[in-house]
Amino acid sequence: MKIIMLGAPGAGKGTQAKMIAAKYAIPHISTGDIFRANIKNGTELGMEAKKYMDQGLLVPDELTVRILLDRVAQADCAGGYVLDGFPRTIPQAQVLDEALGKLGDSIDYAIDVNVPDENIVKRMSGRRACLTCGATYHVEHIPPKKEGICDNCGSPLVLRDDDKPETVLNRLKVYHDQTQPLIDFYSAKGVLRTVDGTQGMDDVFASIVAILEK
Ligand code: ADP
Ligand code: ADP
Ligand code: ZN
């Protein structure tokens, strides 16, 4: 099963993608996590990506596509995967489509986690991330067991540099300009499914499972 998560920054794509990955035993692939791991390790790729991420801009397609295609070519992706944060532009979606097409394959579902802009800024200011294992929490809605500490790995949790309100507003604008057109793109292919992302985390997940198991 090959799944794409669509939705604004902070809509809950990552949270749901991790739950899908666990339930169906497929890899969760987040381009944002790949970039952050590279930034943390001080790689050249990380330094390049950071220039864009800190401003709330998208990393150029060429770089992003190369990383994603390398990742999905790995052996653990043979039985499917859930993509979180990719594609974010029409050209990215076209490249993925072509690469899959060459293998006689295609995306099964593009799940749009729908959350209005008004809810987003609030969600992002409460997001806390573990840069070691990629886990994500929310200070009010999804708190860690011990304040400021990751449940999974014990690392300290941080407010991401790009989750500050000024940057979030930029990211929302970029989302509407460059990523939202993907909704029509996948709708035309007949694979778009929309869920109400304003529900609690478990209810959103139940809606997604109902779609995948229909
Ligand atoms: P969020 O979880 O808020 O949706 P991500 O972790 O997916 O954010 O992405 C963080 C940042 O990484 C983006 O704002 C962008 O700068 C960069 N990025 C991630 N995925 C892509 C992509 N597919 N194309 C371009 N830039 C990306
Ligand atoms: P995205 O990957 O789309 O940027 P995340 O999954 O990181 O979004 O979620 C953004 C923030 O909202 C995080 O702090 C997360 O813990 C929280 N969150 C995720 N799903 C929900 C939900 N259904 N209700 C309330 N908060 C949520
Ligand atoms: Zn962790």
PDB file of C-alpha atoms and ligand atoms in Angstrom:
ATOM      1  CA  MET A   1       0.000   0.000   0.000  1.00  0.00           C
ATOM      2  CA  LYS A   2       1.440   3.375  -1.069  1.00  0.00           C
ATOM      3  CA  ILE A   3      -0.027   6.333   0.774  1.00  0.00           C
ATOM      4  CA  ILE A   4       0.578  10.081   0.591  1.00  0.00           C
ATOM      5  CA  MET A   5      -0.402  12.391   3.443  1.00  0.00           C
ATOM      6  CA  LEU A   6      -1.592  15.833   2.321  1.00  0.00           C
ATOM      7  CA  GLY A   7      -2.479  18.781   4.527  1.00  0.00           C
ATOM      8  CA  ALA A   8      -1.243  22.109   5.862  1.00  0.00           C
ATOM      9  CA  PRO A   9       1.802  22.275   8.118  1.00  0.00           C
ATOM     10  CA  GLY A  10       0.575  21.200  11.546  1.00  0.00           C
ATOM     11  CA  ALA A  11      -2.539  19.415  10.261  1.00  0.00           C
ATOM     12  CA  GLY A  12      -1.376  16.187  11.885  1.00  0.00           C
ATOM     13  CA  LYS A  13       0.160  14.414   8.876  1.00  0.00           C
ATOM     14  CA  GLY A  14       3.163  13.187  10.834  1.00  0.00           C
ATOM     15  CA  THR A  15       1.097  12.042  13.807  1.00  0.00           C
ATOM     16  CA  GLN A  16      -1.221  10.012  11.566  1.00  0.00           C
ATOM     17  CA  ALA A  17       1.546   8.754   9.275  1.00  0.00           C
ATOM     18  CA  LYS A  18       3.329   7.209  12.261  1.00  0.00           C
ATOM     19  CA  MET A  19       0.125   5.470  13.366  1.00  0.00           C
ATOM     20  CA  ILE A  20      -0.499   4.136   9.841  1.00  0.00           C
ATOM     21  CA  ALA A  21       3.112   2.941   9.578  1.00  0.00           C
ATOM     22  CA  ALA A  22       2.833   1.076  12.888  1.00  0.00           C
ATOM     23  CA  LYS A  23      -0.532  -0.539  12.123  1.00  0.00           C
ATOM     24  CA  TYR A  24       0.323  -1.693   8.592  1.00  0.00           C
ATOM     25  CA  ALA A  25       4.048  -2.333   9.175  1.00  0.00           C
ATOM     26  CA  ILE A  26       5.227  -0.070   6.353  1.00  0.00           C
ATOM     27  CA  PRO A  27       7.937   2.621   6.564  1.00  0.00           C
ATOM     28  CA  HIS A  28       7.018   6.211   7.465  1.00  0.00           C
ATOM     29  CA  ILE A  29       8.989   8.536   5.210  1.00  0.00           C
ATOM     30  CA  SER A  30       9.132  12.215   6.148  1.00  0.00           C
ATOM     31  CA  THR A  31      11.271  14.499   3.997  1.00  0.00           C
ATOM     32  CA  GLY A  32      11.219  17.036   6.860  1.00  0.00           C
ATOM     33  CA  ASP A  33      12.654  14.399   9.236  1.00  0.00           C
ATOM     34  CA  ILE A  34      15.332  13.489   6.675  1.00  0.00           C
ATOM     35  CA  PHE A  35      16.316  17.161   6.351  1.00  0.00           C
ATOM     36  CA  ARG A  36      16.329  17.685  10.141  1.00  0.00           C
ATOM     37  CA  ALA A  37      18.499  14.590  10.678  1.00  0.00           C
ATOM     38  CA  ASN A  38      20.943  16.014   8.123  1.00  0.00           C
ATOM     39  CA  ILE A  39      20.943  19.411   9.832  1.00  0.00           C
ATOM     40  CA  LYS A  40      21.605  17.758  13.186  1.00  0.00           C
ATOM     41  CA  ASN A  41      24.523  15.804  11.714  1.00  0.00           C
ATOM     42  CA  GLY A  42      25.903  18.897   9.976  1.00  0.00           C
ATOM     43  CA  THR A  43      25.904  17.369   6.477  1.00  0.00           C
ATOM     44  CA  GLU A  44      26.171  19.459   3.321  1.00  0.00           C
ATOM     45  CA  LEU A  45      22.601  18.535   2.428  1.00  0.00           C
ATOM     46  CA  GLY A  46      21.471  19.686   5.866  1.00  0.00           C
ATOM     47  CA  MET A  47      23.192  23.064   5.523  1.00  0.00           C
ATOM     48  CA  GLU A  48      21.602  23.607   2.118  1.00  0.00           C
ATOM     49  CA  ALA A  49      18.101  22.619   3.301  1.00  0.00           C
ATOM     50  CA  LYS A  50      18.318  24.753   6.449  1.00  0.00           C
ATOM     51  CA  LYS A  51      18.652  27.960   4.405  1.00  0.00           C
ATOM     52  CA  TYR A  52      15.123  27.402   3.104  1.00  0.00           C
ATOM     53  CA  MET A  53      13.515  25.725   6.087  1.00  0.00           C
ATOM     54  CA  ASP A  54      14.376  28.530   8.509  1.00  0.00           C
ATOM     55  CA  GLN A  55      12.469  30.972   6.302  1.00  0.00           C
ATOM     56  CA  GLY A  56       9.474  28.702   5.934  1.00  0.00           C
ATOM     57  CA  LEU A  57      10.277  28.176   2.239  1.00  0.00           C
ATOM     58  CA  LEU A  58      10.354  24.881   0.381  1.00  0.00           C
ATOM     59  CA  VAL A  59      13.666  23.182  -0.289  1.00  0.00           C
ATOM     60  CA  PRO A  60      14.192  23.155  -4.105  1.00  0.00           C
ATOM     61  CA  ASP A  61      12.449  20.332  -5.957  1.00  0.00           C
ATOM     62  CA  GLU A  62      15.615  18.954  -7.508  1.00  0.00           C
ATOM     63  CA  LEU A  63      17.259  18.259  -4.164  1.00  0.00           C
ATOM     64  CA  THR A  64      14.090  17.010  -2.474  1.00  0.00           C
ATOM     65  CA  VAL A  65      13.133  14.658  -5.289  1.00  0.00           C
ATOM     66  CA  ARG A  66      16.582  13.064  -5.388  1.00  0.00           C
ATOM     67  CA  ILE A  67      16.435  12.272  -1.682  1.00  0.00           C
ATOM     68  CA  LEU A  68      12.914  10.886  -1.832  1.00  0.00           C
ATOM     69  CA  LEU A  69      13.532   8.657  -4.868  1.00  0.00           C
ATOM     70  CA  ASP A  70      16.664   7.235  -3.199  1.00  0.00           C
ATOM     71  CA  ARG A  71      14.659   6.481  -0.100  1.00  0.00           C
ATOM     72  CA  VAL A  72      11.730   4.728  -1.779  1.00  0.00           C
ATOM     73  CA  ALA A  73      14.148   2.594  -3.817  1.00  0.00           C
ATOM     74  CA  GLN A  74      15.391   0.925  -0.620  1.00  0.00           C
ATOM     75  CA  ALA A  75      14.405  -2.662   0.096  1.00  0.00           C
ATOM     76  CA  ASP A  76      12.096  -1.896   3.040  1.00  0.00           C
ATOM     77  CA  CYS A  77       9.819   0.095   0.713  1.00  0.00           C
ATOM     78  CA  ALA A  78       9.006  -2.863  -1.541  1.00  0.00           C
ATOM     79  CA  GLY A  79       5.726  -3.567   0.280  1.00  0.00           C
ATOM     80  CA  GLY A  80       4.614   0.065   0.327  1.00  0.00           C
ATOM     81  CA  TYR A  81       5.113   3.164   2.469  1.00  0.00           C
ATOM     82  CA  VAL A  82       3.461   6.255   3.835  1.00  0.00           C
ATOM     83  CA  LEU A  83       4.883   9.563   2.602  1.00  0.00           C
ATOM     84  CA  ASP A  84       4.581  12.509   4.990  1.00  0.00           C
ATOM     85  CA  GLY A  85       5.471  15.926   3.594  1.00  0.00           C
ATOM     86  CA  PHE A  86       6.182  14.746   0.060  1.00  0.00           C
ATOM     87  CA  PRO A  87       5.129  15.716  -2.566  1.00  0.00           C
ATOM     88  CA  ARG A  88       4.675  19.399  -1.773  1.00  0.00           C
ATOM     89  CA  THR A  89       4.629  20.742  -5.337  1.00  0.00           C
ATOM     90  CA  ILE A  90       3.108  19.602  -8.632  1.00  0.00           C
ATOM     91  CA  PRO A  91       6.551  18.951 -10.180  1.00  0.00           C
ATOM     92  CA  GLN A  92       7.438  16.704  -7.202  1.00  0.00           C
ATOM     93  CA  ALA A  93       4.189  14.783  -7.679  1.00  0.00           C
ATOM     94  CA  GLN A  94       4.880  14.391 -11.405  1.00  0.00           C
ATOM     95  CA  VAL A  95       8.372  13.012 -10.804  1.00  0.00           C
ATOM     96  CA  LEU A  96       7.029  10.508  -8.271  1.00  0.00           C
ATOM     97  CA  ASP A  97       4.273   9.514 -10.662  1.00  0.00           C
ATOM     98  CA  GLU A  98       6.732   8.906 -13.495  1.00  0.00           C
ATOM     99  CA  ALA A  99       9.113   6.933 -11.297  1.00  0.00           C
ATOM    100  CA  LEU A 100       6.270   4.699 -10.092  1.00  0.00           C
ATOM    101  CA  GLY A 101       4.829   4.450 -13.608  1.00  0.00           C
ATOM    102  CA  LYS A 102       8.110   2.992 -14.897  1.00  0.00           C
ATOM    103  CA  LEU A 103       7.638   0.186 -12.374  1.00  0.00           C
ATOM    104  CA  GLY A 104       4.014  -0.289 -13.422  1.00  0.00           C
ATOM    105  CA  ASP A 105       2.993   1.102 -10.059  1.00  0.00           C
ATOM    106  CA  SER A 106       1.048   4.060  -8.642  1.00  0.00           C
ATOM    107  CA  ILE A 107      -0.111   5.731  -5.427  1.00  0.00           C
ATOM    108  CA  ASP A 108      -3.109   4.012  -3.800  1.00  0.00           C
ATOM    109  CA  TYR A 109      -4.364   6.826  -1.548  1.00  0.00           C
ATOM    110  CA  ALA A 110      -3.668  10.531  -1.039  1.00  0.00           C
ATOM    111  CA  ILE A 111      -5.196  11.379   2.325  1.00  0.00           C
ATOM    112  CA  ASP A 112      -5.908  15.056   2.921  1.00  0.00           C
ATOM    113  CA  VAL A 113      -5.947  15.856   6.634  1.00  0.00           C
ATOM    114  CA  ASN A 114      -8.126  18.929   6.576  1.00  0.00           C
ATOM    115  CA  VAL A 115      -7.592  21.606   9.271  1.00  0.00           C
ATOM    116  CA  PRO A 116      -8.552  25.294   8.812  1.00  0.00           C
ATOM    117  CA  ASP A 117      -5.783  27.917   9.020  1.00  0.00           C
ATOM    118  CA  GLU A 118      -7.237  29.379  12.235  1.00  0.00           C
ATOM    119  CA  ASN A 119      -6.374  26.183  14.134  1.00  0.00           C
ATOM    120  CA  ILE A 120      -2.902  25.834  12.700  1.00  0.00           C
ATOM    121  CA  VAL A 121      -0.900  28.587  14.406  1.00  0.00           C
ATOM    122  CA  LYS A 122      -2.126  27.446  17.815  1.00  0.00           C
ATOM    123  CA  ARG A 123      -1.228  23.834  17.108  1.00  0.00           C
ATOM    124  CA  MET A 124       2.245  24.732  15.944  1.00  0.00           C
ATOM    125  CA  SER A 125       3.120  26.889  18.938  1.00  0.00           C
ATOM    126  CA  GLY A 126       2.287  23.900  21.153  1.00  0.00           C
ATOM    127  CA  ARG A 127       4.196  21.354  19.053  1.00  0.00           C
ATOM    128  CA  ARG A 128       7.292  19.867  20.668  1.00  0.00           C
ATOM    129  CA  ALA A 129       9.616  17.689  18.644  1.00  0.00           C
ATOM    130  CA  CYS A 130      12.247  15.099  19.423  1.00  0.00           C
ATOM    131  CA  LEU A 131      15.101  15.639  16.992  1.00  0.00           C
ATOM    132  CA  THR A 132      16.628  12.271  17.938  1.00  0.00           C
ATOM    133  CA  CYS A 133      13.778   9.890  17.046  1.00  0.00           C
ATOM    134  CA  GLY A 134      11.310  12.161  15.221  1.00  0.00           C
ATOM    135  CA  ALA A 135       8.476  11.792  17.764  1.00  0.00           C
ATOM    136  CA  THR A 136       6.089  14.740  18.029  1.00  0.00           C
ATOM    137  CA  TYR A 137       4.003  15.951  20.972  1.00  0.00           C
ATOM    138  CA  HIS A 138       1.666  18.804  21.807  1.00  0.00           C
ATOM    139  CA  VAL A 139       1.899  20.558  25.161  1.00  0.00           C
ATOM    140  CA  GLU A 140      -1.893  20.482  25.621  1.00  0.00           C
ATOM    141  CA  HIS A 141      -3.361  17.852  23.292  1.00  0.00           C
ATOM    142  CA  ILE A 142      -0.695  15.145  23.178  1.00  0.00           C
ATOM    143  CA  PRO A 143       1.694  15.739  26.090  1.00  0.00           C
ATOM    144  CA  PRO A 144       4.708  13.517  26.820  1.00  0.00           C
ATOM    145  CA  LYS A 145       4.586  11.517  30.056  1.00  0.00           C
ATOM    146  CA  LYS A 146       7.364  13.659  31.521  1.00  0.00           C
ATOM    147  CA  GLU A 147       7.364  17.345  30.570  1.00  0.00           C
ATOM    148  CA  GLY A 148      10.041  18.221  28.002  1.00  0.00           C
ATOM    149  CA  ILE A 149      11.285  14.620  27.615  1.00  0.00           C
ATOM    150  CA  CYS A 150      10.615  12.205  24.730  1.00  0.00           C
ATOM    151  CA  ASP A 151       8.606   9.103  25.790  1.00  0.00           C
ATOM    152  CA  ASN A 152      10.398   6.962  23.185  1.00  0.00           C
ATOM    153  CA  CYS A 153      14.026   7.821  23.671  1.00  0.00           C
ATOM    154  CA  GLY A 154      14.426  10.156  26.666  1.00  0.00           C
ATOM    155  CA  SER A 155      15.889  13.040  24.631  1.00  0.00           C
ATOM    156  CA  PRO A 156      14.927  16.655  25.398  1.00  0.00           C
ATOM    157  CA  LEU A 157      11.998  18.035  23.367  1.00  0.00           C
ATOM    158  CA  VAL A 158      12.324  21.298  21.436  1.00  0.00           C
ATOM    159  CA  LEU A 159      10.173  23.916  19.733  1.00  0.00           C
ATOM    160  CA  ARG A 160      11.320  23.665  16.112  1.00  0.00           C
ATOM    161  CA  ASP A 161      12.959  26.844  14.727  1.00  0.00           C
ATOM    162  CA  ASP A 162      10.355  26.950  11.970  1.00  0.00           C
ATOM    163  CA  ASP A 163       7.380  26.562  14.355  1.00  0.00           C
ATOM    164  CA  LYS A 164       7.633  30.173  15.584  1.00  0.00           C
ATOM    165  CA  PRO A 165       4.466  32.103  14.658  1.00  0.00           C
ATOM    166  CA  GLU A 166       6.122  34.404  12.021  1.00  0.00           C
ATOM    167  CA  THR A 167       7.539  31.416  10.147  1.00  0.00           C
ATOM    168  CA  VAL A 168       4.310  29.426  10.470  1.00  0.00           C
ATOM    169  CA  LEU A 169       2.435  32.195   8.627  1.00  0.00           C
ATOM    170  CA  ASN A 170       4.970  31.995   5.780  1.00  0.00           C
ATOM    171  CA  ARG A 171       4.633  28.222   5.675  1.00  0.00           C
ATOM    172  CA  LEU A 172       0.854  28.500   5.447  1.00  0.00           C
ATOM    173  CA  LYS A 173       1.164  30.887   2.512  1.00  0.00           C
ATOM    174  CA  VAL A 174       3.599  28.523   0.795  1.00  0.00           C
ATOM    175  CA  TYR A 175       1.164  25.672   1.478  1.00  0.00           C
ATOM    176  CA  HIS A 176      -1.739  27.466  -0.193  1.00  0.00           C
ATOM    177  CA  ASP A 177       0.358  28.589  -3.178  1.00  0.00           C
ATOM    178  CA  GLN A 178       2.384  25.478  -3.904  1.00  0.00           C
ATOM    179  CA  THR A 179       0.979  22.429  -2.118  1.00  0.00           C
ATOM    180  CA  GLN A 180      -2.799  22.823  -2.117  1.00  0.00           C
ATOM    181  CA  PRO A 181      -2.962  22.339  -5.926  1.00  0.00           C
ATOM    182  CA  LEU A 182      -2.033  18.705  -5.226  1.00  0.00           C
ATOM    183  CA  ILE A 183      -5.558  18.165  -3.923  1.00  0.00           C
ATOM    184  CA  ASP A 184      -6.913  18.606  -7.455  1.00  0.00           C
ATOM    185  CA  PHE A 185      -4.013  16.611  -8.902  1.00  0.00           C
ATOM    186  CA  TYR A 186      -4.808  13.516  -6.814  1.00  0.00           C
ATOM    187  CA  SER A 187      -8.544  14.056  -7.034  1.00  0.00           C
ATOM    188  CA  ALA A 188      -8.241  13.803 -10.829  1.00  0.00           C
ATOM    189  CA  LYS A 189      -6.472  10.466 -10.379  1.00  0.00           C
ATOM    190  CA  GLY A 190      -9.316   9.204  -8.210  1.00  0.00           C
ATOM    191  CA  VAL A 191      -7.143   8.521  -5.150  1.00  0.00           C
ATOM    192  CA  LEU A 192      -7.940  11.576  -3.007  1.00  0.00           C
ATOM    193  CA  ARG A 193      -9.655  10.959   0.352  1.00  0.00           C
ATOM    194  CA  THR A 194     -10.390  13.736   2.853  1.00  0.00           C
ATOM    195  CA  VAL A 195     -10.578  13.414   6.633  1.00  0.00           C
ATOM    196  CA  ASP A 196     -11.560  16.012   9.221  1.00  0.00           C
ATOM    197  CA  GLY A 197      -8.284  16.770  10.997  1.00  0.00           C
ATOM    198  CA  THR A 198      -9.900  18.871  13.714  1.00  0.00           C
ATOM    199  CA  GLN A 199     -11.088  15.706  15.489  1.00  0.00           C
ATOM    200  CA  GLY A 200      -9.000  14.157  18.249  1.00  0.00           C
ATOM    201  CA  MET A 201      -5.982  12.129  17.163  1.00  0.00           C
ATOM    202  CA  ASP A 202      -7.678   8.734  17.624  1.00  0.00           C
ATOM    203  CA  ASP A 203     -10.837   9.775  15.764  1.00  0.00           C
ATOM    204  CA  VAL A 204      -8.791  11.060  12.831  1.00  0.00           C
ATOM    205  CA  PHE A 205      -6.992   7.713  12.772  1.00  0.00           C
ATOM    206  CA  ALA A 206     -10.262   5.765  12.873  1.00  0.00           C
ATOM    207  CA  SER A 207     -11.474   7.771   9.830  1.00  0.00           C
ATOM    208  CA  ILE A 208      -8.271   6.900   7.970  1.00  0.00           C
ATOM    209  CA  VAL A 209      -8.447   3.191   8.831  1.00  0.00           C
ATOM    210  CA  ALA A 210     -12.057   3.137   7.613  1.00  0.00           C
ATOM    211  CA  ILE A 211     -10.859   4.492   4.258  1.00  0.00           C
ATOM    212  CA  LEU A 212      -7.935   2.076   3.939  1.00  0.00           C
ATOM    213  CA  GLU A 213     -10.040  -0.949   4.862  1.00  0.00           C
ATOM    214  CA  LYS A 214     -13.093  -0.108   2.797  1.00  0.00           C
TER     215      LYS A 214
HETATM  216  P1  ADP B   1       5.401  19.997   8.815  1.00  0.00           P
HETATM  217  O1  ADP B   1       5.495  18.762   9.700  1.00  0.00           O
HETATM  218  O2  ADP B   1       5.096  21.186   9.591  1.00  0.00           O
HETATM  219  O3  ADP B   1       4.458  19.815   7.688  1.00  0.00           O
HETATM  220  P2  ADP B   1       7.874  19.144   7.637  1.00  0.00           P
HETATM  221  O4  ADP B   1       8.667  18.548   8.722  1.00  0.00           O
HETATM  222  O5  ADP B   1       7.163  18.217   6.714  1.00  0.00           O
HETATM  223  O6  ADP B   1       6.863  20.204   8.237  1.00  0.00           O
HETATM  224  O7  ADP B   1       8.782  20.089   6.749  1.00  0.00           O
HETATM  225  C1  ADP B   1       9.580  21.091   7.341  1.00  0.00           C
HETATM  226  C2  ADP B   1      10.262  21.900   6.235  1.00  0.00           C
HETATM  227  O8  ADP B   1      11.118  21.037   5.474  1.00  0.00           O
HETATM  228  C3  ADP B   1       9.330  22.532   5.218  1.00  0.00           C
HETATM  229  O9  ADP B   1       8.808  23.774   5.655  1.00  0.00           O
HETATM  230  C4  ADP B   1      10.274  22.682   4.022  1.00  0.00           C
HETATM  231  O10 ADP B   1      11.164  23.766   4.200  1.00  0.00           O
HETATM  232  C5  ADP B   1      11.106  21.408   4.103  1.00  0.00           C
HETATM  233  N1  ADP B   1      10.479  20.311   3.331  1.00  0.00           N
HETATM  234  C6  ADP B   1       9.981  19.140   3.817  1.00  0.00           C
HETATM  235  N2  ADP B   1       9.472  18.388   2.822  1.00  0.00           N
HETATM  236  C7  ADP B   1       9.640  19.095   1.668  1.00  0.00           C
HETATM  237  C8  ADP B   1       9.294  18.880   0.306  1.00  0.00           C
HETATM  238  N3  ADP B   1       8.662  17.772  -0.104  1.00  0.00           N
HETATM  239  N4  ADP B   1       9.642  19.838  -0.599  1.00  0.00           N
HETATM  240  C9  ADP B   1      10.265  20.952  -0.227  1.00  0.00           C
HETATM  241  N5  ADP B   1      10.601  21.232   1.043  1.00  0.00           N
HETATM  242  C10 ADP B   1      10.286  20.327   1.995  1.00  0.00           C
HETATM  243  P1  ADP B   2       2.222  17.868  10.480  1.00  0.00           P
HETATM  244  O1  ADP B   2       3.101  16.660  10.311  1.00  0.00           O
HETATM  245  O2  ADP B   2       1.053  17.881   9.561  1.00  0.00           O
HETATM  246  O3  ADP B   2       2.980  19.146  10.451  1.00  0.00           O
HETATM  247  P2  ADP B   2       1.989  17.018  13.286  1.00  0.00           P
HETATM  248  O4  ADP B   2       1.570  15.597  13.201  1.00  0.00           O
HETATM  249  O5  ADP B   2       3.397  17.301  13.655  1.00  0.00           O
HETATM  250  O6  ADP B   2       1.568  17.791  11.941  1.00  0.00           O
HETATM  251  O7  ADP B   2       1.005  17.758  14.313  1.00  0.00           O
HETATM  252  C1  ADP B   2       1.147  19.159  14.596  1.00  0.00           C
HETATM  253  C2  ADP B   2       0.914  19.403  16.094  1.00  0.00           C
HETATM  254  O8  ADP B   2      -0.439  19.118  16.428  1.00  0.00           O
HETATM  255  C3  ADP B   2       1.762  18.479  16.994  1.00  0.00           C
HETATM  256  O9  ADP B   2       2.070  19.201  18.165  1.00  0.00           O
HETATM  257  C4  ADP B   2       0.841  17.314  17.293  1.00  0.00           C
HETATM  258  O10 ADP B   2       1.164  16.687  18.537  1.00  0.00           O
HETATM  259  C5  ADP B   2      -0.532  18.012  17.350  1.00  0.00           C
HETATM  260  N1  ADP B   2      -1.636  17.171  16.863  1.00  0.00           N
HETATM  261  C6  ADP B   2      -1.599  16.216  15.903  1.00  0.00           C
HETATM  262  N2  ADP B   2      -2.827  15.679  15.698  1.00  0.00           N
HETATM  263  C7  ADP B   2      -3.668  16.344  16.524  1.00  0.00           C
HETATM  264  C8  ADP B   2      -5.088  16.260  16.770  1.00  0.00           C
HETATM  265  N3  ADP B   2      -5.893  15.417  16.092  1.00  0.00           N
HETATM  266  N4  ADP B   2      -5.605  17.106  17.689  1.00  0.00           N
HETATM  267  C9  ADP B   2      -4.817  17.988  18.350  1.00  0.00           C
HETATM  268  N5  ADP B   2      -3.486  18.117  18.173  1.00  0.00           N
HETATM  269  C10 ADP B   2      -2.912  17.302  17.267  1.00  0.00           C
HETATM  270 ZN    ZN B   3      12.716  10.714  20.895  1.00  0.00          ZN
END
